[in-house]
Amino acid sequence: MTNILVTGGAGYIGSHACKALAAAGFTPVTFDNLVTGWQDAVKFGPFEQGDLLDRARLDEVFAKYQPAAVMHFAALSQVGEAMSQPGRYWSNNVTGSLNLIEAAVAAGCLDFVFSSTCATYGEHDNVVLDEDTPQLPLNAYGASKRAIEDILVDFEAAHGLRHVIFRYFNVAGADPEGEVGEFHRPETHLVPLMLDAIDGKRDALTVFGTDYDTPDGTCIRDYVHVCDLVDAHVLGLNWLREGKGSKVFNLGTGSGFSVREVIDHSKSVTNREVPYEIGPRRAGDCTKLVSGSVRALQELGWKPERSKLDQMIADAWRWHQNGHYEK
Ligand code: UDP
């Protein structure tokens, strides 16, 4: 079996990626510090607890498993927190990734799939966001991810490290078979917060700002199903293994939904009222982030078949009602 080192494999997206890798015949080896991840979510391959800031631990894991490639999901990823604690973002995300990249090169593991974000683009008026759009991040989260992209480019030139960079739009939904799902503590993301509010697990959802320059005044995002997203990662891994070279791909559907539209869809999918109140803008939020790229569809052969908003909410709702992890 071919081992793939999956950092953040105990997290939301990483755990779904492990399931997809195992289904594709790989052995996903999870490396996770369990700060935001859950050991219960590691179900599809071995688990190694460790921190990206611990280079000796990384070297040990590379030596033990001799992975053919790295999929790097582990990161702090909350816009609000990044604005108030930028040092944690630069240290954990950038220094941690640099350690991982150096350990991979030292181990001769030269295929690297990286989770980046549409937050690297920042605010662009009436511009289609494709992979060539200038990256002007508005927050330390996006800035830290852009810096890691730069590191990967330099390490390819110097050391031959090949990379596929995926710039995610907004990931939602859950494994339809219910084995893994989205579970953050604390939770900050729109869809799970809204589902919590719907079934009374928390007070009303706060809508962060209704004075944006959009048709209904709330921010617009491009939501993509986590299962479609991780399918693209398996395609990206095979792309590298087939020697097709380094490439950047947006992962979004090209359809934007406002916060109010997400609330309306959730109401109809769950058949329940969504208690919400209007609050101020959240620092660091862009008005609109929608992918304008078809590169992943055309070049990778990606087929995001579950990424209809109602399907994503229905899958998230099913997980929300039945699934959770415990420390
Ligand atoms: N949002 C909101 N209330 C919340 C959480 C999020 O109105 O409690 C909005 C947020 O301003 C953004 C969208 O929902 O426009 C998606 O936010 P999320 O944190 O889920 O993802 P992000 O866009 O930050 O990656």
Short mmCIF file of C-alpha atoms and ligand atoms in Angstrom, two decimals:
data_model
loop_
_atom_site.label_atom_id
_atom_site.label_comp_id
_atom_site.label_asym_id
_atom_site.label_seq_id
_atom_site.Cartn_x
_atom_site.Cartn_y
_atom_site.Cartn_z
CA MET A 1 0.00 0.00 0.00
CA THR A 2 1.15 3.54 -0.70
CA ASN A 3 1.29 5.78 2.35
CA ILE A 4 0.17 9.40 2.10
CA LEU A 5 0.97 11.69 5.03
CA VAL A 6 -2.17 13.69 5.86
CA THR A 7 -1.56 16.59 8.23
CA GLY A 8 -4.77 17.64 9.91
CA GLY A 9 -6.29 14.23 9.17
CA ALA A 10 -8.30 14.46 12.41
CA GLY A 11 -9.99 17.67 11.27
CA TYR A 12 -13.10 18.32 9.20
CA ILE A 13 -11.65 18.33 5.68
CA GLY A 14 -8.65 16.11 6.49
CA SER A 15 -10.85 13.29 7.85
CA HIS A 16 -12.98 13.31 4.70
CA ALA A 17 -9.76 13.27 2.64
CA CYS A 18 -8.57 10.20 4.55
CA LYS A 19 -11.80 8.42 3.68
CA ALA A 20 -11.42 9.33 -0.01
CA LEU A 21 -7.75 8.27 -0.04
CA ALA A 22 -8.54 4.92 1.54
CA ALA A 23 -11.33 4.39 -1.02
CA ALA A 24 -8.81 5.12 -3.78
CA GLY A 25 -6.41 2.47 -2.46
CA PHE A 26 -3.96 4.64 -0.50
CA THR A 27 -3.11 4.43 3.21
CA PRO A 28 -3.71 7.83 4.81
CA VAL A 29 -1.35 8.42 7.75
CA THR A 30 -2.82 11.15 9.93
CA PHE A 31 -0.44 13.61 11.60
CA ASP A 32 -2.40 15.91 13.90
CA ASN A 33 -1.81 17.74 17.19
CA LEU A 34 -5.52 17.37 18.15
CA VAL A 35 -5.76 21.07 19.07
CA THR A 36 -8.77 21.45 16.79
CA GLY A 37 -9.02 17.85 15.51
CA TRP A 38 -10.60 14.74 17.01
CA GLN A 39 -8.97 11.35 17.39
CA ASP A 40 -12.43 9.82 16.87
CA ALA A 41 -12.33 11.20 13.33
CA VAL A 42 -9.24 9.11 12.44
CA LYS A 43 -10.87 5.99 11.02
CA PHE A 44 -9.16 5.14 7.78
CA GLY A 45 -5.46 4.64 8.58
CA PRO A 46 -2.78 5.05 11.25
CA PHE A 47 -2.64 8.02 13.60
CA GLU A 48 0.50 9.85 14.72
CA GLN A 49 0.00 12.66 17.20
CA GLY A 50 2.44 15.51 16.68
CA ASP A 51 2.85 19.19 16.05
CA LEU A 52 4.17 20.78 12.88
CA LEU A 53 6.41 22.99 15.02
CA ASP A 54 8.23 19.83 16.21
CA ARG A 55 10.66 19.03 13.38
CA ALA A 56 12.17 15.97 15.10
CA ARG A 57 8.69 14.41 15.39
CA LEU A 58 8.04 15.10 11.71
CA ASP A 59 11.36 13.45 10.73
CA GLU A 60 10.42 10.41 12.83
CA VAL A 61 7.06 10.04 11.07
CA PHE A 62 8.56 10.46 7.58
CA ALA A 63 11.17 7.77 8.45
CA LYS A 64 8.54 5.38 9.84
CA TYR A 65 6.05 5.56 6.94
CA GLN A 66 8.14 6.72 3.95
CA PRO A 67 5.08 8.45 2.47
CA ALA A 68 4.87 8.87 -1.29
CA ALA A 69 3.27 12.29 -0.90
CA VAL A 70 1.99 14.82 1.61
CA MET A 71 -1.51 16.28 1.83
CA HIS A 72 -1.25 19.29 4.08
CA PHE A 73 -4.52 20.36 5.73
CA ALA A 74 -3.35 21.21 9.26
CA ALA A 75 -3.85 24.93 9.89
CA LEU A 76 -5.61 27.51 11.98
CA SER A 77 -8.38 28.73 9.70
CA GLN A 78 -10.67 31.27 11.34
CA VAL A 79 -10.80 34.77 9.92
CA GLY A 80 -11.95 36.42 13.18
CA GLU A 81 -9.24 34.77 15.28
CA ALA A 82 -6.61 35.59 12.64
CA MET A 83 -7.45 39.27 12.98
CA SER A 84 -7.05 39.27 16.77
CA GLN A 85 -4.17 36.76 17.06
CA PRO A 86 -2.05 37.13 13.89
CA GLY A 87 1.08 35.80 15.62
CA ARG A 88 -0.53 32.39 16.09
CA TYR A 89 -1.40 32.30 12.40
CA TRP A 90 2.09 33.19 11.22
CA SER A 91 3.72 30.78 13.65
CA ASN A 92 1.41 27.79 13.37
CA ASN A 93 0.58 28.09 9.68
CA VAL A 94 3.76 29.48 8.15
CA THR A 95 6.53 28.22 10.45
CA GLY A 96 4.72 24.90 10.86
CA SER A 97 4.35 24.48 7.09
CA LEU A 98 7.97 25.44 6.50
CA ASN A 99 9.04 22.69 8.94
CA LEU A 100 6.82 20.20 7.14
CA ILE A 101 8.10 21.21 3.70
CA GLU A 102 11.73 20.97 4.85
CA ALA A 103 11.10 17.57 6.44
CA ALA A 104 9.43 16.33 3.23
CA VAL A 105 12.38 17.46 1.10
CA ALA A 106 14.87 15.92 3.55
CA ALA A 107 12.96 12.63 3.34
CA GLY A 108 12.87 12.73 -0.48
CA CYS A 109 9.06 12.99 -0.47
CA LEU A 110 8.60 15.43 -3.34
CA ASP A 111 4.85 15.43 -4.14
CA PHE A 112 2.89 17.91 -2.03
CA VAL A 113 -0.84 18.75 -2.09
CA PHE A 114 -1.63 21.95 -0.22
CA SER A 115 -4.89 23.41 1.16
CA SER A 116 -4.93 27.07 0.35
CA THR A 117 -7.88 29.41 0.30
CA CYS A 118 -9.85 31.96 -1.70
CA ALA A 119 -9.10 34.28 1.27
CA THR A 120 -5.72 34.82 -0.43
CA TYR A 121 -7.52 36.84 -3.15
CA GLY A 122 -9.05 39.49 -0.90
CA GLU A 123 -11.46 42.12 -2.20
CA HIS A 124 -11.85 42.52 -5.98
CA ASP A 125 -14.77 44.51 -7.39
CA ASN A 126 -16.59 42.81 -10.27
CA VAL A 127 -13.64 40.61 -11.10
CA VAL A 128 -13.93 36.93 -11.83
CA LEU A 129 -11.68 35.16 -9.33
CA ASP A 130 -9.54 32.75 -11.27
CA GLU A 131 -6.11 31.39 -10.45
CA ASP A 132 -4.39 34.39 -12.04
CA THR A 133 -6.26 36.99 -9.98
CA PRO A 134 -3.79 38.97 -7.84
CA GLN A 135 -3.62 37.72 -4.26
CA LEU A 136 -4.31 40.62 -1.89
CA PRO A 137 -5.51 38.98 1.35
CA LEU A 138 -7.49 41.08 3.84
CA ASN A 139 -6.61 39.01 6.90
CA ALA A 140 -3.72 37.13 8.51
CA TYR A 141 -5.32 33.78 7.66
CA GLY A 142 -5.23 34.52 3.92
CA ALA A 143 -1.81 36.13 4.22
CA SER A 144 -0.38 33.08 5.97
CA LYS A 145 -1.71 30.78 3.25
CA ARG A 146 -0.33 33.00 0.50
CA ALA A 147 3.09 32.90 2.19
CA ILE A 148 3.03 29.09 2.20
CA GLU A 149 2.19 29.11 -1.52
CA ASP A 150 5.29 31.28 -2.04
CA ILE A 151 7.43 28.87 -0.02
CA LEU A 152 6.24 25.97 -2.20
CA VAL A 153 7.21 27.83 -5.38
CA ASP A 154 10.71 28.53 -4.00
CA PHE A 155 11.16 24.94 -2.86
CA GLU A 156 10.22 23.65 -6.27
CA ALA A 157 12.86 25.84 -7.90
CA ALA A 158 15.55 24.87 -5.38
CA HIS A 159 14.68 21.30 -4.42
CA GLY A 160 12.25 19.93 -7.03
CA LEU A 161 9.28 19.75 -4.63
CA ARG A 162 6.22 19.42 -6.89
CA HIS A 163 2.97 20.89 -5.62
CA VAL A 164 -0.73 21.07 -6.31
CA ILE A 165 -2.24 24.07 -4.53
CA PHE A 166 -6.01 24.07 -4.01
CA ARG A 167 -7.62 27.41 -3.22
CA TYR A 168 -10.84 26.42 -1.47
CA PHE A 169 -13.97 28.49 -1.49
CA ASN A 170 -16.42 27.78 1.40
CA VAL A 171 -16.52 24.14 2.35
CA ALA A 172 -19.76 22.68 3.74
CA GLY A 173 -21.65 19.40 4.04
CA ALA A 174 -20.59 16.06 5.48
CA ASP A 175 -19.93 12.46 4.50
CA PRO A 176 -23.37 11.15 3.39
CA GLU A 177 -22.54 7.81 5.06
CA GLY A 178 -22.18 9.63 8.39
CA GLU A 179 -18.70 8.30 9.28
CA VAL A 180 -17.17 11.79 9.55
CA GLY A 181 -18.49 15.33 9.56
CA GLU A 182 -17.91 18.92 10.61
CA PHE A 183 -17.37 19.37 14.33
CA HIS A 184 -15.46 22.40 15.63
CA ARG A 185 -15.29 23.54 19.23
CA PRO A 186 -15.75 26.45 19.30
CA GLU A 187 -17.76 26.56 16.07
CA THR A 188 -17.42 29.68 13.90
CA HIS A 189 -18.72 28.60 10.48
CA LEU A 190 -22.04 29.67 9.05
CA VAL A 191 -23.71 26.35 8.20
CA PRO A 192 -23.05 24.44 11.46
CA LEU A 193 -23.84 27.54 13.56
CA MET A 194 -27.11 27.92 11.74
CA LEU A 195 -28.01 24.25 12.28
CA ASP A 196 -27.19 24.66 16.00
CA ALA A 197 -29.54 27.66 16.14
CA ILE A 198 -32.27 25.74 14.28
CA ASP A 199 -32.35 22.91 16.80
CA GLY A 200 -31.88 25.11 19.85
CA LYS A 201 -28.30 24.09 20.69
CA ARG A 202 -27.44 27.79 20.75
CA ASP A 203 -29.17 31.13 20.65
CA ALA A 204 -29.92 32.88 17.39
CA LEU A 205 -27.38 33.02 14.59
CA THR A 206 -25.85 36.48 14.20
CA VAL A 207 -25.68 37.69 10.59
CA PHE A 208 -22.40 39.57 10.28
CA GLY A 209 -23.42 42.73 8.45
CA THR A 210 -26.30 43.66 6.13
CA ASP A 211 -24.70 46.76 4.61
CA TYR A 212 -22.42 45.11 2.06
CA ASP A 213 -22.67 46.09 -1.60
CA THR A 214 -24.64 42.96 -2.58
CA PRO A 215 -28.31 42.55 -3.63
CA ASP A 216 -29.50 41.77 -0.06
CA GLY A 217 -26.63 43.45 1.82
CA THR A 218 -25.07 40.24 3.19
CA CYS A 219 -21.78 38.64 2.13
CA ILE A 220 -21.72 36.24 -0.78
CA ARG A 221 -19.75 32.99 -0.76
CA ASP A 222 -19.29 30.01 -3.10
CA TYR A 223 -20.10 26.81 -1.17
CA VAL A 224 -18.54 23.50 -2.15
CA HIS A 225 -19.34 20.06 -0.71
CA VAL A 226 -16.53 18.58 1.39
CA CYS A 227 -16.82 15.24 -0.46
CA ASP A 228 -16.39 16.94 -3.84
CA LEU A 229 -13.49 18.93 -2.41
CA VAL A 230 -11.60 15.86 -1.23
CA ASP A 231 -12.28 14.05 -4.51
CA ALA A 232 -10.32 16.87 -6.15
CA HIS A 233 -7.45 16.12 -3.77
CA VAL A 234 -7.25 12.52 -4.91
CA LEU A 235 -7.26 13.77 -8.52
CA GLY A 236 -4.51 16.27 -7.58
CA LEU A 237 -2.44 13.54 -5.97
CA ASN A 238 -2.73 11.36 -9.07
CA TRP A 239 -1.90 14.39 -11.22
CA LEU A 240 1.40 14.76 -9.35
CA ARG A 241 2.11 11.03 -9.38
CA GLU A 242 1.58 11.01 -13.16
CA GLY A 243 4.30 13.68 -13.44
CA LYS A 244 2.02 16.46 -14.68
CA GLY A 245 3.82 19.09 -12.61
CA SER A 246 2.96 21.86 -10.21
CA LYS A 247 -0.36 23.65 -10.60
CA VAL A 248 -2.84 25.87 -8.76
CA PHE A 249 -6.58 25.10 -8.85
CA ASN A 250 -9.55 26.99 -7.43
CA LEU A 251 -12.12 24.68 -5.86
CA GLY A 252 -15.49 26.39 -6.04
CA THR A 253 -18.64 25.89 -8.08
CA GLY A 254 -18.97 29.38 -9.56
CA SER A 255 -22.33 29.97 -7.84
CA GLY A 256 -22.52 32.53 -5.05
CA PHE A 257 -25.04 32.55 -2.19
CA SER A 258 -25.59 35.35 0.30
CA VAL A 259 -25.87 34.69 4.02
CA ARG A 260 -29.62 35.41 3.76
CA GLU A 261 -29.96 32.92 0.90
CA VAL A 262 -28.18 30.24 2.95
CA ILE A 263 -30.63 30.92 5.78
CA ASP A 264 -33.61 30.61 3.39
CA HIS A 265 -32.33 27.33 1.93
CA SER A 266 -31.73 25.94 5.43
CA LYS A 267 -35.27 26.77 6.39
CA SER A 268 -36.66 24.85 3.44
CA VAL A 269 -34.28 21.87 3.76
CA THR A 270 -34.86 21.37 7.50
CA ASN A 271 -38.45 22.57 7.50
CA ARG A 272 -37.65 24.61 10.62
CA GLU A 273 -37.38 28.29 11.43
CA VAL A 274 -33.87 29.74 11.56
CA PRO A 275 -33.61 32.09 14.56
CA TYR A 276 -31.26 34.89 13.59
CA GLU A 277 -30.41 38.47 14.47
CA ILE A 278 -28.49 41.15 12.62
CA GLY A 279 -25.07 42.09 13.93
CA PRO A 280 -22.16 44.24 12.81
CA ARG A 281 -19.67 43.23 10.14
CA ARG A 282 -16.93 40.78 11.15
CA ALA A 283 -13.46 42.26 10.68
CA GLY A 284 -11.56 40.71 7.80
CA ASP A 285 -14.60 39.53 5.78
CA CYS A 286 -14.62 40.12 2.02
CA THR A 287 -17.89 41.19 0.35
CA LYS A 288 -17.95 38.44 -2.24
CA LEU A 289 -15.82 35.36 -2.92
CA VAL A 290 -16.99 33.31 -5.90
CA SER A 291 -14.76 31.22 -8.13
CA GLY A 292 -14.68 32.12 -11.78
CA SER A 293 -12.46 29.27 -12.82
CA VAL A 294 -13.17 26.06 -14.71
CA ARG A 295 -9.57 24.88 -14.58
CA ALA A 296 -10.24 22.06 -12.10
CA LEU A 297 -13.17 20.83 -14.23
CA GLN A 298 -11.29 20.98 -17.49
CA GLU A 299 -7.79 19.95 -16.50
CA LEU A 300 -8.25 17.71 -13.46
CA GLY A 301 -11.54 16.23 -14.63
CA TRP A 302 -13.18 17.28 -11.35
CA LYS A 303 -16.95 16.67 -11.13
CA PRO A 304 -18.42 18.45 -8.08
CA GLU A 305 -21.67 16.50 -8.13
CA ARG A 306 -22.84 16.96 -4.52
CA SER A 307 -22.24 20.73 -4.38
CA LYS A 308 -25.85 21.91 -4.68
CA LEU A 309 -26.59 24.16 -1.70
CA ASP A 310 -29.63 22.11 -0.61
CA GLN A 311 -27.65 18.87 -0.81
CA MET A 312 -24.82 20.34 1.28
CA ILE A 313 -27.25 21.58 3.93
CA ALA A 314 -29.14 18.24 3.93
CA ASP A 315 -25.90 16.27 4.44
CA ALA A 316 -24.72 18.68 7.13
CA TRP A 317 -28.12 18.45 8.86
CA ARG A 318 -28.07 14.64 8.88
CA TRP A 319 -24.57 14.65 10.44
CA HIS A 320 -25.57 17.42 12.83
CA GLN A 321 -28.44 15.34 14.19
CA ASN A 322 -26.59 12.03 14.50
CA GLY A 323 -22.84 12.59 14.60
CA HIS A 324 -20.34 14.13 16.96
CA TYR A 325 -16.88 13.45 18.39
CA GLU A 326 -15.62 13.41 21.93
CA LYS A 327 -12.14 14.14 23.26
N1 UDP B 1 -21.25 34.44 8.93
C1 UDP B 1 -22.29 35.05 9.63
N2 UDP B 1 -22.50 34.66 10.93
C2 UDP B 1 -21.76 33.71 11.55
C3 UDP B 1 -20.71 33.09 10.82
C4 UDP B 1 -20.50 33.48 9.51
O1 UDP B 1 -22.99 35.93 9.12
O2 UDP B 1 -22.01 33.43 12.75
C5 UDP B 1 -21.00 34.86 7.55
C6 UDP B 1 -19.59 35.41 7.33
O3 UDP B 1 -19.55 36.80 7.55
C7 UDP B 1 -19.34 35.02 5.87
C8 UDP B 1 -20.14 33.74 5.68
O4 UDP B 1 -21.09 33.70 6.74
O5 UDP B 1 -19.90 36.00 5.02
C9 UDP B 1 -19.28 32.51 5.75
O6 UDP B 1 -18.49 32.59 6.93
P1 UDP B 1 -17.68 31.35 7.48
O7 UDP B 1 -17.06 31.76 8.80
O8 UDP B 1 -18.55 30.14 7.48
O9 UDP B 1 -16.55 31.10 6.38
P2 UDP B 1 -15.43 32.10 5.78
O10 UDP B 1 -16.08 32.83 4.65
O11 UDP B 1 -14.94 32.96 6.89
O12 UDP B 1 -14.38 31.14 5.30
#
